[in-house]
Amino acid sequence: GAEVGIEEAQDVGRLLGIEFELEKAAAESVTALAEQVSAWAEGGTHFVVADLPADALVQLADAIADQDVILINASAPDDSLRGAFCRANLLHTFPSDAMLTDALGQYLAVKNWRKVLVLQGPLPEDALMVEAFRRAAQKFGLSIVAERQALLTNDPNAREQSNVALMTEGVDYDVVFVADHGFEIGRYVPYQTSLPRPVVGSAGLVPEAWTWSWDQDAGAQLQHRYESKALPYRMNSGGWAAWEAVKAISSAVVRTKNGDFNAMKDFILGERLNLDTVKGNPGSFRSWDHQLRQPLLLATPDAVIARAPFTEFLHETNDLDTLGIDAPETSCSF
C-alpha cells in the first residue's frame, strides 16, 4: 500500500519538481527501531508509517519523543492508542475498534436487529473488540442478550464453548456478533447457529477500512494499482491505511510547497487537510486523538453491503465523528 502511495506521489512530484522516496526497515526490538528512526531523522526523514502492535508503538513513540518525527499507525486498532496511551507524535490511519464496532452498531440499529448474542474468542484482541462493541451497543440502543466464550477445542468437556449450535442455544437474538481475531472460530459460525440469524463482526458481515470489492469513488482503480504490484494478494484494510498515510504526507509536501517538518505537521493536523479516502467522504485527523476520520465499509468476503456512517446518524460538526470516540468522551491528553 505504501509503495502504491509513493508511486502516485512521484507522478505528482515530477510535475512540481519534488522527489519522493520510500525507505523500509524492520527490527527485532523497539530499541533497534528507535535507532533506525533516529538515523532517518538526522538525514531529514520525519514521517514513518508503522506496522506495529500497540505496545511497541507506544514504546517507539516515547523513545523518539524529543525528535522531529511523526509516526503513522497503519495496523493497530486498539482504542487505548487513541485514549489513555495516546501520544502527540502518533497518528492513526487505521480505524479504531470503537470506529469499527460503531459502524456495525449503526447498521444493526438501522436494520432494527437490536437483540445481539456475543461470542468471544480466546485472544486478548477479542476481549478488546467485545469491550468496544458493548460501548457501541449502548450508544445505538442495542441489547446484548448474552456473552459467551468460544474455544477451538476437541475437549468433550468444553462442548458448549466449541460447538456453535450449543453456544447459540437457550436465548433469543436477532444477530450474532463474533469477536475472533484468530479467524479459527468465527468462520464456523454462519449457518450453524441454533436460530437462523445473520452473523457480524469477525465473520459474516465485517467492518473494514478497505475491501477489494469496493468499486465506487475510484476504488476499482486503486485496487488495480495495488494488484499490479501485489498479485495474488488484494488490498486489505492495512494496505489501505498505509496508502492513506503516504497520501497524507505527500499532500502536505505539495500543499506547503516545502519539506519543513513543522509546516507539514501543522497542515496534516490542521483544518485545511481534505484527504481523499476513495470512499466518498474526505478524511482529516481528529484534534483530540489524532485518529483519521473516514467512512467504513461493511462487507462479506465477496461484496460491500453498506457504507458507514448512515444518514440516520448525524453529528453537529462532522457526521464521520459518529464513528468512534468523540471529543467529549476522549480520555486522550497530549
Tab-separated table of C-alpha atoms in Angstrom, residues 33-288:
chain	number	residue	atom	x	y	z
A	33	LEU	CA	13.692	0.524	15.546
A	34	ALA	CA	14.214	3.726	17.536
A	35	GLU	CA	17.845	3.829	16.458
A	36	GLN	CA	16.788	3.437	12.815
A	37	VAL	CA	14.149	6.169	13.094
A	38	SER	CA	16.687	8.476	14.747
A	39	ALA	CA	19.102	7.877	11.884
A	40	TRP	CA	16.360	8.691	9.407
A	41	ALA	CA	15.512	11.883	11.290
A	42	GLU	CA	19.143	13.016	11.189
A	43	GLY	CA	19.034	12.502	7.416
A	44	GLY	CA	15.873	14.578	7.027
A	45	THR	CA	13.183	11.878	7.063
A	46	HIS	CA	10.472	12.927	9.517
A	47	PHE	CA	7.430	10.736	8.757
A	48	VAL	CA	7.280	7.000	9.458
A	49	VAL	CA	4.437	4.625	8.558
A	50	ALA	CA	4.399	1.993	11.296
A	51	ASP	CA	3.108	-1.577	11.161
A	52	LEU	CA	3.484	-2.467	14.851
A	53	PRO	CA	1.376	-3.790	17.743
A	54	ALA	CA	0.059	-1.264	20.244
A	55	ASP	CA	2.649	-1.756	22.993
A	56	ALA	CA	5.543	-1.418	20.542
A	57	LEU	CA	4.001	1.702	19.008
A	58	VAL	CA	3.789	3.416	22.399
A	59	GLN	CA	7.358	2.448	23.278
A	60	LEU	CA	8.662	3.710	19.938
A	61	ALA	CA	6.726	6.963	20.188
A	62	ASP	CA	8.177	7.562	23.653
A	63	ALA	CA	11.708	6.687	22.539
A	64	ILE	CA	11.688	9.316	19.775
A	65	ALA	CA	9.518	11.911	21.529
A	66	ASP	CA	12.280	14.535	21.517
A	67	GLN	CA	12.811	14.290	17.749
A	68	ASP	CA	11.025	15.847	14.786
A	69	VAL	CA	9.276	12.632	13.792
A	70	ILE	CA	5.632	11.685	13.307
A	71	LEU	CA	4.600	8.012	13.424
A	72	ILE	CA	1.500	6.979	11.494
A	73	ASN	CA	-0.158	3.793	12.735
A	74	ALA	CA	-1.319	1.661	9.792
A	75	SER	CA	-2.373	-1.556	11.510
A	76	ALA	CA	-3.264	-1.359	15.231
A	77	PRO	CA	-6.978	-0.841	16.084
A	78	ASP	CA	-6.558	-0.631	19.887
A	79	ASP	CA	-8.713	2.083	21.424
A	80	SER	CA	-6.066	2.638	24.103
A	81	LEU	CA	-3.772	4.152	21.460
A	82	ARG	CA	-6.415	6.845	20.942
A	83	GLY	CA	-7.136	7.117	24.669
A	84	ALA	CA	-5.038	6.593	27.776
A	85	PHE	CA	-1.900	5.713	25.774
A	86	CYS	CA	-2.232	8.309	23.024
A	87	ARG	CA	0.895	10.209	22.042
A	88	ALA	CA	1.291	13.603	20.400
A	89	ASN	CA	3.725	12.183	17.824
A	90	LEU	CA	1.423	9.297	16.840
A	91	LEU	CA	-1.329	9.475	14.175
A	92	HIS	CA	-3.695	6.724	13.045
A	93	THR	CA	-4.951	5.977	9.549
A	94	PHE	CA	-6.113	2.505	10.621
A	95	PRO	CA	-9.591	2.706	12.188
A	96	SER	CA	-10.024	2.061	15.902
A	97	ASP	CA	-12.024	-0.782	17.436
A	98	ALA	CA	-14.569	1.841	18.514
A	99	MET	CA	-14.982	3.039	14.924
A	100	LEU	CA	-15.322	-0.480	13.553
A	101	THR	CA	-17.900	-1.580	16.121
A	102	ASP	CA	-19.778	1.719	15.815
A	103	ALA	CA	-20.135	1.060	12.084
A	104	LEU	CA	-21.716	-2.297	12.893
A	105	GLY	CA	-23.806	-0.780	15.671
A	106	GLN	CA	-25.250	1.798	13.294
A	107	TYR	CA	-26.066	-0.870	10.739
A	108	LEU	CA	-27.809	-3.113	13.278
A	109	ALA	CA	-29.834	-0.160	14.589
A	110	VAL	CA	-30.883	0.826	11.053
A	111	LYS	CA	-31.922	-2.780	10.336
A	112	ASN	CA	-33.672	-2.934	13.736
A	113	TRP	CA	-31.675	-6.057	14.669
A	114	ARG	CA	-31.379	-4.959	18.277
A	115	LYS	CA	-31.007	-8.200	20.242
A	116	VAL	CA	-27.407	-9.375	19.937
A	117	LEU	CA	-25.721	-12.598	21.076
A	118	VAL	CA	-21.971	-12.062	21.548
A	119	LEU	CA	-19.419	-14.849	21.033
A	120	GLN	CA	-15.901	-14.009	22.215
A	121	GLY	CA	-12.720	-15.797	21.128
A	122	PRO	CA	-9.753	-16.546	23.396
A	123	LEU	CA	-7.331	-13.797	22.330
A	124	PRO	CA	-6.780	-10.504	24.183
A	125	GLU	CA	-7.718	-8.653	20.986
A	126	ASP	CA	-11.088	-10.437	21.065
A	127	ALA	CA	-11.779	-9.088	24.537
A	128	LEU	CA	-10.940	-5.550	23.379
A	129	MET	CA	-13.307	-5.922	20.418
A	130	VAL	CA	-16.129	-7.072	22.699
A	131	GLU	CA	-15.450	-4.167	25.043
A	132	ALA	CA	-15.753	-1.781	22.098
A	133	PHE	CA	-18.975	-3.444	20.957
A	134	ARG	CA	-20.522	-3.068	24.421
A	135	ARG	CA	-19.952	0.665	24.094
A	136	ALA	CA	-21.434	0.682	20.574
A	137	ALA	CA	-24.486	-1.271	21.751
A	138	GLN	CA	-25.195	1.277	24.462
A	139	LYS	CA	-24.589	4.150	22.053
A	140	PHE	CA	-27.022	2.903	19.394
A	141	GLY	CA	-29.695	1.284	21.550
A	142	LEU	CA	-28.796	-2.382	21.081
A	143	SER	CA	-29.314	-5.089	23.697
A	144	ILE	CA	-26.643	-7.720	24.328
A	145	VAL	CA	-28.766	-10.674	25.418
A	146	ALA	CA	-25.777	-12.880	26.343
A	147	GLU	CA	-21.991	-13.067	26.058
A	148	ARG	CA	-20.401	-16.477	25.610
A	149	GLN	CA	-16.801	-17.647	25.378
A	150	ALA	CA	-15.832	-19.580	22.258
A	151	LEU	CA	-12.938	-22.031	22.028
A	152	LEU	CA	-11.497	-24.125	19.222
A	153	THR	CA	-11.009	-27.431	21.008
A	154	ASN	CA	-11.831	-31.138	20.792
A	155	ASP	CA	-12.188	-31.413	24.563
A	156	PRO	CA	-15.566	-33.135	25.178
A	157	ASN	CA	-15.858	-31.250	28.473
A	158	ALA	CA	-15.862	-27.938	26.601
A	159	ARG	CA	-18.544	-28.738	24.027
A	160	GLU	CA	-20.662	-25.751	24.997
A	161	GLN	CA	-17.729	-23.470	24.119
A	162	SER	CA	-16.706	-25.198	20.886
A	163	ASN	CA	-19.995	-26.369	19.356
A	164	VAL	CA	-21.704	-23.462	17.589
A	165	ALA	CA	-25.215	-24.884	17.954
A	166	LEU	CA	-24.736	-25.328	21.703
A	167	MET	CA	-23.095	-21.895	22.079
A	168	THR	CA	-26.099	-20.234	20.457
A	169	GLU	CA	-28.892	-22.125	22.248
A	170	GLY	CA	-31.150	-21.024	25.073
A	171	VAL	CA	-31.590	-17.355	24.223
A	172	ASP	CA	-33.465	-15.272	21.641
A	173	TYR	CA	-31.466	-12.921	19.394
A	174	ASP	CA	-31.686	-11.070	16.096
A	175	VAL	CA	-27.992	-11.332	15.194
A	176	VAL	CA	-24.759	-12.962	16.383
A	177	PHE	CA	-21.683	-10.784	16.944
A	178	VAL	CA	-18.381	-12.704	16.777
A	179	ALA	CA	-15.027	-11.399	18.052
A	180	ASP	CA	-12.335	-13.748	16.752
A	181	HIS	CA	-9.020	-12.281	15.642
A	182	GLY	CA	-7.553	-15.764	15.290
A	183	PHE	CA	-10.013	-16.478	12.441
A	184	GLU	CA	-10.437	-20.032	13.692
A	185	ILE	CA	-13.851	-19.943	15.356
A	186	GLY	CA	-15.836	-17.264	13.583
A	187	ARG	CA	-15.675	-18.916	10.179
A	188	TYR	CA	-17.700	-21.847	11.540
A	189	VAL	CA	-20.496	-19.708	12.995
A	190	PRO	CA	-22.548	-18.733	9.892
A	191	TYR	CA	-25.205	-21.327	9.055
A	192	GLN	CA	-24.563	-23.296	12.259
A	193	THR	CA	-26.368	-21.120	14.812
A	194	SER	CA	-29.309	-22.699	16.628
A	195	LEU	CA	-31.572	-19.954	15.260
A	196	PRO	CA	-31.427	-18.841	11.596
A	197	ARG	CA	-29.775	-15.486	12.202
A	198	PRO	CA	-27.156	-13.272	10.466
A	199	VAL	CA	-23.574	-13.170	11.766
A	200	VAL	CA	-21.464	-9.998	12.047
A	201	GLY	CA	-18.105	-8.950	13.476
A	202	SER	CA	-15.115	-11.129	12.614
A	203	ALA	CA	-17.220	-13.294	10.291
A	204	GLY	CA	-20.241	-12.824	8.063
A	205	LEU	CA	-20.620	-9.053	7.744
A	206	VAL	CA	-17.263	-7.496	8.697
A	207	PRO	CA	-16.443	-3.785	9.220
A	208	GLU	CA	-13.359	-2.810	7.227
A	209	ALA	CA	-11.303	0.223	6.292
A	210	TRP	CA	-10.964	-1.389	2.871
A	211	THR	CA	-12.017	-4.430	0.922
A	212	TRP	CA	-11.247	-5.422	-2.657
A	213	SER	CA	-14.906	-5.326	-3.733
A	214	TRP	CA	-15.382	-1.557	-3.157
A	215	ASP	CA	-15.680	-0.209	-6.704
A	216	GLN	CA	-17.086	3.305	-6.167
A	217	ASP	CA	-15.227	6.619	-5.852
A	218	ALA	CA	-12.279	5.342	-7.935
A	219	GLY	CA	-11.946	2.343	-5.625
A	220	ALA	CA	-11.579	-0.064	-8.525
A	221	GLN	CA	-8.673	1.952	-9.935
A	222	LEU	CA	-6.869	1.924	-6.579
A	223	GLN	CA	-7.456	-1.807	-6.285
A	224	HIS	CA	-5.995	-2.374	-9.758
A	225	ARG	CA	-2.887	-0.315	-8.940
A	226	TYR	CA	-2.376	-2.396	-5.811
A	227	GLU	CA	-2.892	-5.719	-7.586
A	228	SER	CA	-0.407	-4.755	-10.295
A	229	LYS	CA	2.270	-4.842	-7.571
A	230	ALA	CA	0.958	-7.485	-5.170
A	231	LEU	CA	-0.919	-10.239	-7.005
A	232	PRO	CA	-2.204	-12.707	-5.909
A	233	TYR	CA	-2.912	-10.518	-2.877
A	234	ARG	CA	-5.722	-7.983	-2.780
A	235	MET	CA	-5.662	-4.714	-0.892
A	236	ASN	CA	-6.972	-5.007	2.660
A	237	SER	CA	-7.521	-2.522	5.484
A	238	GLY	CA	-3.834	-2.423	6.428
A	239	GLY	CA	-2.793	-1.851	2.832
A	240	TRP	CA	-5.301	0.970	2.521
A	241	ALA	CA	-4.127	2.550	5.799
A	242	ALA	CA	-0.501	2.516	4.616
A	243	TRP	CA	-1.531	4.014	1.259
A	244	GLU	CA	-3.538	6.719	3.020
A	245	ALA	CA	-0.657	7.524	5.374
A	246	VAL	CA	1.681	8.140	2.437
A	247	LYS	CA	-1.035	10.180	0.733
A	248	ALA	CA	-1.356	12.418	3.800
A	249	ILE	CA	2.408	13.028	3.840
A	250	SER	CA	2.689	13.710	0.114
A	251	SER	CA	-0.343	16.007	0.223
A	252	ALA	CA	1.346	18.021	2.976
A	253	VAL	CA	4.528	18.377	0.895
A	254	VAL	CA	2.587	19.543	-2.157
A	255	ARG	CA	0.314	21.948	-0.271
A	256	THR	CA	3.047	23.509	1.906
A	257	LYS	CA	5.427	23.624	-1.085
A	258	ASN	CA	8.385	22.636	1.077
A	259	GLY	CA	9.682	19.840	3.264
A	260	ASP	CA	9.694	21.792	6.519
A	261	PHE	CA	8.642	19.411	9.275
A	262	ASN	CA	6.619	21.863	11.342
A	263	ALA	CA	4.792	23.255	8.319
A	264	MET	CA	3.879	19.753	7.168
A	265	LYS	CA	2.846	18.675	10.658
A	266	ASP	CA	0.607	21.720	11.069
A	267	PHE	CA	-1.022	21.077	7.699
A	268	ILE	CA	-1.674	17.378	8.393
A	269	LEU	CA	-3.213	18.109	11.793
A	270	GLY	CA	-4.999	21.266	10.687
A	271	GLU	CA	-8.377	22.054	9.218
A	272	ARG	CA	-7.058	22.519	5.674
A	273	LEU	CA	-6.391	18.786	5.181
A	274	ASN	CA	-9.023	17.334	2.851
A	275	LEU	CA	-7.694	13.841	2.266
A	276	ASP	CA	-9.088	11.609	-0.457
A	277	THR	CA	-10.208	8.335	1.151
A	278	VAL	CA	-11.556	6.811	-2.097
A	279	LYS	CA	-14.638	6.000	-0.016
A	280	GLY	CA	-16.731	9.126	-0.548
A	281	ASN	CA	-16.193	11.493	2.373
A	282	PRO	CA	-12.812	13.235	2.635
A	283	GLY	CA	-10.662	12.406	5.652
A	284	SER	CA	-8.977	14.556	8.289
A	285	PHE	CA	-7.301	13.892	11.620
A	286	ARG	CA	-9.237	14.457	14.848
A	287	SER	CA	-7.532	17.024	17.019
A	288	TRP	CA	-8.341	15.210	20.264
